[in-house]
């Protein structure tokens, strides 16, 4: 008798039983997953190395052309990340490599603290890496690849904007600054500052990465390179050089390295000796380097008289730099002080943006113990409150009768150009030189000292920044240091005459062209940064709306259904 509760029909195939794959590590003395961990470690080290590559584009190596290829390995690594988390890690580790490599010369001052600082700043590249993988990962469409040509440079610009904050170390190592000696890049800087040069450099890297990513993306990569070439060519031939309206003769006094307990006094004596040799050379200004004077002349009549006599002897005003306690207020200031043949002119600028750890210790109550290591500041310098544009005093017979008692003034015979002083670290900030020019400065003067890092890449890198500031503002820049590198640049950013290197105790007289042209950067400011913010915001909004399909985001397959229509319980 048939059982009515037994279903008749073909017998179903048995359910497959999963068979574990053989682990090649078993039986060979290796723990499971060892190969995966080694690959992850290798990829991490590769990310650090890829991030460090752009450092070779800056002085002293100065391989400016390398900047246009240096990001390509990093971009290709991030696009192959198996997931967003791994891409973010590649971005962070690459950021650590970048910061450490570009700032490695800080090791004598920060020692091991440079590593946690690099790790902190490296976090800025984490969202950038997510952006790169989102647009370039997998097999990107032409839309995503084209968007990457604009969005990836914009994301990098926002990183540079954030780390340009003084409290995070300032805008040292901006990628566009590596192009300081490229005429087309200098013309581009006159339109949009160093930010626009950075955007072009990253865009070229992105286009090259697309060329190498796969055959389907080469058309977009070629179009990107063509667009970048068009932008650079338009800047080179379409943006006119600043109109020259006159010249100014400036002497740069570089006393050189003097060590020992009496080093500061010997350096002052050497600067005085070099300045005295300038007599009869028809100068408009003599510039000393940062911290060339160790006491405030306003409170030292003997020192004021000595500097006044020197100005009278060479028949030119002196712009000296004082690193000392001010005579009229408490605290140590770094100040640019103008001295004329009639005495102190009263024109004085106190440094506003200070070097973290070098001139002050952030949160000293918590981090003050770092002064026990390296060369961190034992006492915080005080900040100035406002930029100053100085008027050169009159010289010659009409002003040579001053008593030198420190009470001189500019008087009615004051001359052009107006000068805008910057002190050392401040020349890295594009906005400071722009503001001085908008206030009327016709000549920018940088007083610097990188003697702590004498044998490193720092002196050459610092001197190169003046070329960008000159091109951005359309004003000549004189960069005078205590121990090198001292240099001068015309209003188009091109260097005038050879530099005074770090092994020289010498002076240089440069005749610098003056200009009254207003560059695009002076007129419009940091517009590339605002554009970058808009682009990244638009891409994030489009991504959130699903306009871009992320790599690996193919529609999920529907579950198989059984004969009875049960999706999750077969045979029931």
Coordinates of C-alpha atoms in Angstrom, one line a residue:
X1 CA 0.0 0.0 0.0
X2 CA 1.3 3.4 -1.0
X3 CA 2.0 5.9 1.7
X4 CA 0.0 9.0 0.8
X5 CA 2.5 11.2 2.7
X6 CA 5.5 10.3 0.6
X7 CA 6.1 12.5 -2.4
X8 CA 6.6 10.6 -5.7
X9 CA 9.1 11.8 -8.3
X10 CA 12.8 12.0 -9.0
X11 CA 15.1 11.9 -6.0
X12 CA 16.7 15.3 -5.5
X13 CA 20.5 15.7 -5.7
X14 CA 22.2 15.8 -2.3
X15 CA 23.3 19.2 -1.0
X16 CA 26.9 20.0 -1.7
X17 CA 29.2 19.7 1.3
X18 CA 31.9 22.5 1.4
X19 CA 35.4 21.1 1.4
X20 CA 38.0 23.3 3.0
X21 CA 40.8 24.4 0.7
X22 CA 44.3 23.2 1.5
X23 CA 46.4 25.8 3.3
X24 CA 49.8 25.9 1.8
X25 CA 51.2 27.0 5.1
X26 CA 50.1 23.9 6.9
X27 CA 52.7 21.2 7.3
X28 CA 55.5 23.6 6.3
X29 CA 56.1 25.3 9.6
X30 CA 54.1 28.4 8.7
X31 CA 51.1 29.7 10.6
X32 CA 47.8 30.2 8.7
X33 CA 47.5 33.6 7.1
X34 CA 51.2 34.3 7.2
X35 CA 51.4 35.0 3.5
X36 CA 48.5 37.4 3.7
X37 CA 50.2 39.3 6.5
X38 CA 53.5 39.5 4.6
X39 CA 51.7 40.9 1.6
X40 CA 49.9 43.5 3.7
X41 CA 53.2 44.5 5.3
X42 CA 54.9 44.8 1.9
X43 CA 52.0 46.9 0.6
X44 CA 52.2 49.2 3.6
X45 CA 56.0 49.7 3.1
X46 CA 55.4 50.4 -0.6
X47 CA 52.8 53.0 0.3
X48 CA 55.2 54.8 2.6
X49 CA 57.8 54.8 -0.2
X50 CA 55.4 56.0 -2.8
X51 CA 54.4 58.9 -0.7
X52 CA 58.1 59.9 -0.2
X53 CA 58.8 60.1 -3.9
X54 CA 57.8 63.7 -4.5
X55 CA 60.5 65.0 -2.1
X56 CA 63.0 64.6 -4.9
X57 CA 61.4 67.3 -6.9
X58 CA 62.3 70.0 -4.3
X59 CA 65.7 71.5 -3.8
X60 CA 68.3 70.4 -3.1
X61 CA 67.8 67.5 -5.6
X62 CA 65.7 69.9 -7.6
X63 CA 64.3 67.4 -10.1
X64 CA 61.4 69.6 -11.0
X65 CA 60.3 67.4 -13.8
X66 CA 59.9 64.5 -11.4
X67 CA 57.0 66.2 -9.8
X68 CA 54.8 65.4 -12.8
X69 CA 55.4 61.7 -12.3
X70 CA 56.1 61.3 -8.6
X71 CA 52.4 60.7 -7.6
X72 CA 51.7 58.0 -10.3
X73 CA 52.9 55.0 -8.3
X74 CA 50.9 56.1 -5.3
X75 CA 47.8 56.7 -7.4
X76 CA 48.1 53.3 -9.0
X77 CA 48.6 51.6 -5.7
X78 CA 45.5 53.2 -4.2
X79 CA 43.3 52.4 -7.1
X80 CA 44.1 48.7 -6.7
X81 CA 43.2 48.6 -3.0
X82 CA 40.7 45.7 -2.4
X83 CA 38.5 48.0 -0.3
X84 CA 37.9 51.5 1.0
X85 CA 39.6 50.7 4.3
X86 CA 42.8 49.5 2.6
X87 CA 42.8 52.5 0.3
X88 CA 42.5 54.8 3.3
X89 CA 45.4 53.0 4.9
X90 CA 47.5 53.4 1.7
X91 CA 46.7 57.1 1.8
X92 CA 47.6 57.6 5.4
X93 CA 50.9 55.7 5.1
X94 CA 51.8 57.5 1.9
X95 CA 51.0 60.8 3.7
X96 CA 53.4 59.8 6.5
X97 CA 56.1 59.1 3.9
X98 CA 55.5 62.5 2.2
X99 CA 55.6 64.6 5.3
X100 CA 58.7 62.8 6.7
X101 CA 60.6 63.0 3.4
X102 CA 59.8 66.7 2.7
X103 CA 60.6 67.7 6.4
X104 CA 63.4 65.3 7.2
X105 CA 65.8 68.2 7.8
X106 CA 63.9 68.9 11.0
X107 CA 65.4 65.8 12.6
X108 CA 68.1 67.9 14.5
X109 CA 65.4 69.9 16.1
X110 CA 62.5 67.4 16.6
X111 CA 64.4 64.1 16.7
X112 CA 62.0 61.2 17.1
X113 CA 59.0 63.6 17.4
X114 CA 59.1 64.0 13.7
X115 CA 57.6 60.6 13.3
X116 CA 54.4 61.1 15.3
X117 CA 54.1 64.5 13.7
X118 CA 54.2 62.9 10.3
X119 CA 51.7 60.3 11.4
X120 CA 49.3 63.1 12.5
X121 CA 49.6 65.1 9.3
X122 CA 49.5 61.9 7.2
X123 CA 45.8 61.5 8.3
X124 CA 45.0 64.4 5.9
X125 CA 45.6 62.0 2.9
X126 CA 43.1 59.5 4.2
X127 CA 40.0 61.0 2.6
X128 CA 42.0 61.9 -0.5
X129 CA 42.8 58.2 -1.0
X130 CA 39.1 57.3 -0.6
X131 CA 38.4 59.8 -3.4
X132 CA 41.1 58.3 -5.6
X133 CA 39.8 54.8 -5.2
X134 CA 36.2 55.9 -5.7
X135 CA 37.0 57.5 -9.0
X136 CA 39.8 55.4 -10.4
X137 CA 39.3 52.0 -8.7
X138 CA 38.2 48.9 -10.6
X139 CA 37.2 49.6 -14.2
X140 CA 36.1 53.2 -14.1
X141 CA 33.8 54.6 -16.6
X142 CA 34.8 57.5 -18.8
X143 CA 32.7 59.8 -16.7
X144 CA 34.5 58.8 -13.5
X145 CA 37.9 59.0 -15.1
X146 CA 37.2 62.4 -16.5
X147 CA 35.9 63.6 -13.1
X148 CA 39.1 62.3 -11.5
X149 CA 41.2 64.7 -13.6
X150 CA 39.6 67.6 -11.7
X151 CA 38.6 66.0 -8.4
X152 CA 41.9 64.3 -7.5
X153 CA 43.9 67.6 -7.8
X154 CA 41.2 69.4 -5.9
X155 CA 41.4 66.9 -3.1
X156 CA 45.1 67.4 -2.9
X157 CA 44.7 71.2 -2.8
X158 CA 42.4 70.9 0.2
X159 CA 45.1 68.9 2.0
X160 CA 47.6 71.7 1.3
X161 CA 45.1 74.2 2.6
X162 CA 44.6 72.4 5.9
X163 CA 48.3 71.8 6.5
X164 CA 49.2 75.4 5.6
X165 CA 47.8 76.4 9.0
X166 CA 50.6 77.7 11.0
X167 CA 49.8 75.4 14.0
X168 CA 50.3 72.4 11.8
X169 CA 53.7 73.5 10.5
X170 CA 52.7 75.9 7.7
X171 CA 52.8 75.6 3.9
X172 CA 56.2 74.1 3.5
X173 CA 56.5 71.5 0.7
X174 CA 53.5 72.6 -1.3
X175 CA 53.8 70.5 -4.5
X176 CA 53.6 73.5 -6.8
X177 CA 56.6 75.1 -5.0
X178 CA 58.8 72.5 -6.7
X179 CA 58.3 74.4 -10.0
X180 CA 59.9 77.6 -8.8
X181 CA 62.4 77.8 -11.7
X182 CA 60.0 76.8 -14.5
X183 CA 58.9 80.0 -16.4
X184 CA 55.5 78.6 -17.4
X185 CA 54.8 77.6 -13.8
X186 CA 55.8 81.1 -12.6
X187 CA 53.3 82.7 -15.0
X188 CA 50.6 80.3 -13.8
X189 CA 51.4 81.3 -10.2
X190 CA 50.8 85.0 -11.1
X191 CA 47.3 84.0 -12.0
X192 CA 46.3 81.6 -9.2
X193 CA 49.3 81.5 -6.9
X194 CA 51.2 78.3 -6.0
X195 CA 47.9 76.6 -5.6
X196 CA 47.2 76.7 -9.3
X197 CA 50.6 75.2 -10.0
X198 CA 49.9 72.4 -7.6
X199 CA 46.6 71.7 -9.3
X200 CA 48.3 71.4 -12.7
X201 CA 51.1 69.1 -11.3
X202 CA 48.5 66.7 -9.7
X203 CA 46.3 66.8 -12.8
X204 CA 49.3 65.6 -15.0
X205 CA 50.0 62.8 -12.5
X206 CA 46.4 61.7 -12.6
X207 CA 46.4 61.7 -16.5
X208 CA 49.6 59.6 -16.6
X209 CA 48.0 57.2 -14.1
X210 CA 45.0 56.8 -16.4
X211 CA 47.3 56.1 -19.3
X212 CA 48.9 53.2 -17.3
X213 CA 45.7 51.9 -15.7
X214 CA 44.4 50.2 -18.8
X215 CA 43.6 50.5 -22.5
X216 CA 40.1 51.7 -21.9
X217 CA 41.3 54.8 -20.0
X218 CA 44.0 55.9 -22.4
X219 CA 41.7 58.2 -24.3
X220 CA 40.8 60.1 -21.1
X221 CA 44.5 60.2 -20.1
X222 CA 45.6 61.6 -23.4
X223 CA 42.8 64.2 -23.3
X224 CA 43.9 65.1 -19.7
X225 CA 47.5 65.6 -20.8
X226 CA 46.4 67.7 -23.7
X227 CA 44.3 69.9 -21.4
X228 CA 47.2 70.4 -19.0
X229 CA 49.5 71.3 -21.9
X230 CA 47.0 73.8 -23.1
X231 CA 46.8 75.4 -19.6
X232 CA 50.5 75.6 -19.3
X233 CA 51.0 77.0 -22.8
X234 CA 48.3 79.6 -22.3
X235 CA 50.1 80.7 -19.1
X236 CA 53.5 80.8 -20.7
X237 CA 52.5 82.8 -23.8
X238 CA 49.2 84.4 -22.9
X239 CA 50.0 85.9 -19.5
X240 CA 52.2 89.0 -19.9
X241 CA 55.3 89.6 -17.8
X242 CA 55.0 92.5 -15.2
X243 CA 55.7 95.9 -16.7
X244 CA 59.0 97.3 -15.5
X245 CA 58.8 100.9 -14.1
X246 CA 62.3 101.3 -12.6
X247 CA 65.0 99.6 -10.6
X248 CA 66.2 99.4 -7.0
X249 CA 69.7 98.6 -5.9
X250 CA 69.8 96.2 -2.9
X251 CA 72.7 94.8 -1.0
X252 CA 72.4 91.4 0.7
X253 CA 74.8 90.9 3.6
X254 CA 75.6 87.3 4.6
X255 CA 78.2 87.1 7.4
X256 CA 78.4 83.4 7.4
X257 CA 78.7 80.7 10.1
X258 CA 80.3 81.7 13.4
X259 CA 80.1 79.2 16.2
X260 CA 81.0 79.3 19.9
X261 CA 79.9 81.4 22.8
X262 CA 80.8 84.7 21.1
X263 CA 79.5 83.6 17.7
X264 CA 76.6 86.2 17.7
X265 CA 79.0 89.1 18.3
X266 CA 81.5 87.9 15.8
X267 CA 78.7 87.5 13.2
X268 CA 77.6 91.1 13.9
X269 CA 81.2 92.4 13.5
X270 CA 81.5 90.5 10.2
X271 CA 78.2 91.9 8.9
X272 CA 79.4 95.4 9.9
X273 CA 82.7 94.9 8.1
X274 CA 81.0 93.7 4.9
X275 CA 78.5 96.5 5.0
X276 CA 81.3 99.1 5.4
X277 CA 82.8 97.8 2.1
X278 CA 79.7 99.0 0.3
X279 CA 80.6 102.7 0.6
X280 CA 80.3 104.6 -2.7
X281 CA 78.1 102.0 -4.5
X282 CA 74.9 104.0 -4.7
X283 CA 72.6 101.7 -2.9
X284 CA 68.9 102.1 -2.1
X285 CA 68.8 99.5 0.7
X286 CA 71.2 97.2 2.7
X287 CA 69.6 94.0 4.1
X288 CA 70.9 91.9 7.0
X289 CA 69.7 88.4 7.8
X290 CA 67.4 87.2 10.6
X291 CA 68.7 87.6 14.2
X292 CA 71.7 89.6 13.0
X293 CA 71.4 92.0 16.0
X294 CA 71.2 90.5 19.5
X295 CA 69.8 93.5 21.4
X296 CA 67.1 96.1 20.8
X297 CA 68.7 99.3 19.4
X298 CA 65.8 101.3 20.7
X299 CA 67.0 100.6 24.2
X300 CA 70.7 100.7 23.5
X301 CA 72.0 104.1 22.5
X302 CA 75.5 102.8 21.7
X303 CA 74.1 100.1 19.3
X304 CA 71.8 102.6 17.6
X305 CA 74.7 105.0 17.1
X306 CA 76.8 102.2 15.7
X307 CA 74.2 101.2 13.1
X308 CA 73.4 104.9 12.3
X309 CA 77.1 105.6 11.6
X310 CA 77.2 102.6 9.3
X311 CA 74.1 103.7 7.4
X312 CA 75.7 107.2 7.0
X313 CA 79.0 105.7 5.8
X314 CA 77.4 103.7 3.0
X315 CA 74.8 106.4 2.4
X316 CA 71.9 103.9 2.4
X317 CA 69.3 102.7 5.0
X318 CA 69.9 99.4 6.7
X319 CA 67.2 96.9 7.4
X320 CA 68.5 94.8 10.3
X321 CA 66.8 92.1 12.2
X322 CA 66.6 92.0 16.0
X323 CA 66.1 88.9 18.1
X324 CA 65.8 90.3 21.6
X325 CA 63.6 91.6 24.3
X326 CA 61.9 94.8 23.2
X327 CA 62.9 97.9 25.1
X328 CA 59.3 99.1 25.4
X329 CA 57.4 95.9 26.2
X330 CA 58.0 92.5 27.9
X331 CA 59.0 89.4 26.0
X332 CA 61.3 88.4 23.1
X333 CA 60.4 89.6 19.6
X334 CA 61.9 89.0 16.2
X335 CA 61.8 92.4 14.5
X336 CA 62.8 94.0 11.2
X337 CA 64.1 97.5 12.2
X338 CA 64.9 100.2 9.7
X339 CA 67.9 102.4 10.4
X340 CA 68.8 105.5 8.3
X341 CA 71.6 108.0 8.2
X342 CA 69.7 110.1 10.7
X343 CA 69.1 107.2 13.2
X344 CA 66.3 104.8 13.8
X345 CA 63.4 105.6 11.6
X346 CA 60.8 104.3 13.9
X347 CA 59.7 101.8 11.1
X348 CA 59.6 98.3 12.8
X349 CA 57.8 95.0 12.1
X350 CA 57.5 92.2 14.6
X351 CA 57.2 88.7 13.3
X352 CA 53.6 87.5 13.3
X353 CA 53.8 83.8 12.3
X354 CA 56.2 81.8 14.4
X355 CA 57.8 78.4 13.8
X356 CA 56.3 75.7 16.0
X357 CA 58.9 74.4 18.5
X358 CA 61.6 76.5 16.9
X359 CA 60.3 79.8 18.2
X360 CA 57.5 78.6 20.5
X361 CA 56.3 75.4 22.0
X362 CA 52.6 74.7 21.3
X363 CA 50.8 74.0 24.6
X364 CA 54.0 74.5 26.5
X365 CA 52.3 73.4 29.8
X366 CA 51.8 69.9 28.2
X367 CA 54.7 69.7 25.7
X368 CA 57.3 71.8 27.5
X369 CA 59.4 68.7 28.2
X370 CA 60.4 68.5 24.6
X371 CA 62.9 71.3 25.2
X372 CA 65.0 68.6 26.9
X373 CA 65.5 67.1 23.5
X374 CA 66.6 68.6 20.2
X375 CA 66.6 72.4 19.8
X376 CA 63.1 73.5 20.8
X377 CA 62.7 77.1 22.0
X378 CA 63.5 77.6 25.7
X379 CA 61.2 80.6 25.8
X380 CA 58.3 81.5 23.5
X381 CA 58.8 84.5 21.2
X382 CA 56.0 87.0 21.2
X383 CA 53.9 87.7 18.1
X384 CA 53.5 90.9 16.2
X385 CA 50.0 92.2 15.6
X386 CA 49.9 93.6 12.1
X387 CA 51.9 93.7 8.8
X388 CA 54.0 96.8 8.2
X389 CA 54.9 98.6 5.0
X390 CA 58.0 100.7 5.5
X391 CA 59.0 103.9 3.7
X392 CA 62.7 104.3 2.9
X393 CA 64.3 107.4 4.5
X394 CA 66.0 110.0 2.4
X395 CA 69.7 109.8 2.2
X396 CA 72.5 112.0 0.9
X397 CA 73.5 115.5 2.1
X398 CA 70.1 116.4 3.2
X399 CA 69.9 113.6 5.8
X400 CA 73.5 113.1 6.8
X401 CA 73.4 115.6 9.6
X402 CA 71.4 113.4 12.0
X403 CA 72.8 112.9 15.4
X404 CA 72.2 109.2 15.5
X405 CA 70.5 109.2 18.8
X406 CA 67.7 106.9 17.6
X407 CA 65.1 109.6 17.2
X408 CA 65.3 110.0 13.4
X409 CA 62.2 109.8 11.2
X410 CA 61.4 109.3 7.6
X411 CA 60.7 112.9 6.9
X412 CA 59.3 114.6 3.8
X413 CA 62.2 113.3 1.7
X414 CA 61.3 109.7 2.0
X415 CA 61.6 107.7 -1.2
X416 CA 60.0 104.9 -3.1
X417 CA 59.7 102.0 -3.2
X418 CA 57.8 101.1 -0.1
X419 CA 59.2 97.8 1.3
X420 CA 57.3 94.9 2.8
X421 CA 59.3 92.9 5.3
X422 CA 58.8 89.2 6.0
X423 CA 60.8 87.2 8.5
X424 CA 62.0 83.7 7.6
X425 CA 59.1 81.2 7.9
X426 CA 56.7 83.9 6.8
X427 CA 57.9 83.8 3.2
X428 CA 56.2 80.4 2.9
X429 CA 52.7 81.9 3.3
X430 CA 51.4 83.3 0.0
X431 CA 48.8 85.4 1.7
X432 CA 51.3 87.5 3.6
X433 CA 53.2 88.8 0.6
X434 CA 49.9 89.4 -1.2
X435 CA 48.6 91.5 1.6
X436 CA 51.8 93.6 1.7
X437 CA 51.5 94.3 -2.0
X438 CA 47.9 95.3 -1.6
X439 CA 49.1 97.7 1.1
X440 CA 51.5 99.3 -1.4
X441 CA 54.8 97.4 -1.0
X442 CA 56.9 97.7 -4.2
X443 CA 59.7 95.5 -2.9
X444 CA 59.4 92.4 -0.7
X445 CA 62.3 91.7 1.7
X446 CA 62.8 88.4 3.5
X447 CA 65.2 88.2 6.4
X448 CA 66.1 84.6 7.2
X449 CA 68.4 82.2 9.0
X450 CA 68.5 78.5 8.5
X451 CA 71.8 78.0 10.2
X452 CA 70.4 75.2 12.4
X453 CA 69.9 73.2 9.2
X454 CA 73.0 74.4 7.4
X455 CA 74.0 71.1 5.8
X456 CA 70.5 70.0 4.8
X457 CA 68.1 70.7 2.0
X458 CA 66.4 73.5 4.0
X459 CA 68.5 76.6 2.9
X460 CA 68.0 75.9 -0.8
X461 CA 64.3 75.1 -0.3
X462 CA 63.7 78.3 1.7
X463 CA 65.4 80.5 -0.9
X464 CA 63.4 79.0 -3.7
X465 CA 60.1 80.1 -2.0
X466 CA 61.0 83.8 -2.8
X467 CA 60.7 83.0 -6.5
X468 CA 57.1 82.0 -6.0
X469 CA 56.3 85.0 -3.9
X470 CA 57.8 87.3 -6.6
X471 CA 55.8 85.7 -9.4
X472 CA 52.6 85.7 -7.4
X473 CA 52.7 89.4 -6.5
X474 CA 54.6 90.9 -9.5
X475 CA 57.1 92.4 -7.1
X476 CA 60.9 91.8 -6.7
X477 CA 62.0 89.9 -3.7
X478 CA 65.3 90.1 -1.8
X479 CA 66.0 87.1 0.4
X480 CA 68.9 87.8 2.8
X481 CA 70.2 85.2 5.3
X482 CA 72.9 85.0 7.9
X483 CA 74.5 81.8 6.6
X484 CA 73.0 81.2 3.1
X485 CA 71.3 80.7 0.8
X486 CA 70.8 84.4 -0.1
X487 CA 69.2 85.3 -3.4
X488 CA 67.2 87.9 -5.3
X489 CA 64.3 87.6 -7.8
X490 CA 62.7 89.9 -10.3
X491 CA 58.9 90.6 -10.4
X492 CA 58.5 87.7 -12.8
X493 CA 60.0 85.3 -10.4
X494 CA 63.3 84.7 -12.2
X495 CA 66.4 84.8 -10.2
X496 CA 68.7 87.8 -10.7
X497 CA 72.4 87.0 -10.4
X498 CA 74.0 84.0 -8.6
X499 CA 73.1 83.0 -5.1
X500 CA 75.3 83.3 -2.0
X501 CA 75.7 79.7 -0.9
X502 CA 76.0 78.3 2.6
X503 CA 79.8 78.2 2.5
X504 CA 80.2 81.9 1.8
X505 CA 80.8 84.9 4.0
X506 CA 80.1 87.6 1.5
X507 CA 77.7 90.2 0.1
X508 CA 75.9 90.7 -3.2
X509 CA 74.5 93.8 -4.8
X510 CA 71.5 93.3 -7.1
X511 CA 69.7 95.8 -9.3
X512 CA 66.1 94.6 -9.2
X513 CA 63.4 95.7 -11.7
X514 CA 60.4 97.4 -10.1
X515 CA 56.8 96.9 -11.4
X516 CA 53.4 98.4 -10.7
X517 CA 51.5 95.6 -12.5
X518 CA 48.7 93.9 -10.6
X519 CA 48.8 90.1 -11.0
X520 CA 45.7 87.9 -11.1
X521 CA 46.7 86.4 -7.7
X522 CA 47.0 89.8 -6.0
X523 CA 43.6 90.8 -7.5
X524 CA 41.6 87.5 -6.9
X525 CA 43.5 85.8 -4.2
X526 CA 43.2 82.1 -3.4
X527 CA 40.5 81.3 -5.9
X528 CA 41.9 77.9 -6.8
X529 CA 41.2 76.8 -3.2
X530 CA 37.6 77.9 -3.4
X531 CA 37.2 76.1 -6.7
X532 CA 38.7 72.9 -5.2
X533 CA 36.3 73.0 -2.3
X534 CA 33.4 73.3 -4.7
X535 CA 34.6 70.4 -6.9
X536 CA 35.1 68.1 -4.0
X537 CA 31.7 69.0 -2.5
X538 CA 30.0 68.4 -5.9
X539 CA 31.7 65.0 -6.3
X540 CA 30.8 63.9 -2.8
X541 CA 27.2 64.9 -3.4
X542 CA 27.1 63.1 -6.7
X543 CA 28.6 60.0 -5.1
X544 CA 26.0 60.1 -2.4
X545 CA 23.3 60.3 -5.0
X546 CA 24.6 57.3 -6.9
X547 CA 25.8 59.2 -9.9
X548 CA 29.1 57.3 -9.9
X549 CA 29.1 53.6 -9.6
X550 CA 31.8 52.5 -7.2
X551 CA 34.2 49.8 -8.0
X552 CA 32.8 46.4 -7.2
X553 CA 29.2 47.7 -6.8
X554 CA 27.5 45.5 -9.4
X555 CA 23.9 44.7 -8.6
X556 CA 23.6 41.8 -6.1
X557 CA 22.3 38.6 -7.6
X558 CA 18.8 37.5 -6.6
X559 CA 18.5 34.4 -4.5
X560 CA 17.4 31.2 -6.2
X561 CA 13.9 30.2 -5.5
X562 CA 12.7 26.6 -4.9
X563 CA 9.8 24.9 -6.5
X564 CA 7.6 25.9 -3.6
X565 CA 8.7 29.5 -3.8
X566 CA 10.6 29.5 -0.6
X567 CA 13.8 31.6 -1.0
X568 CA 15.5 30.8 2.2
X569 CA 14.4 27.2 3.1
X570 CA 14.9 24.8 0.2
X571 CA 12.9 21.6 0.3
X572 CA 10.5 23.0 2.8

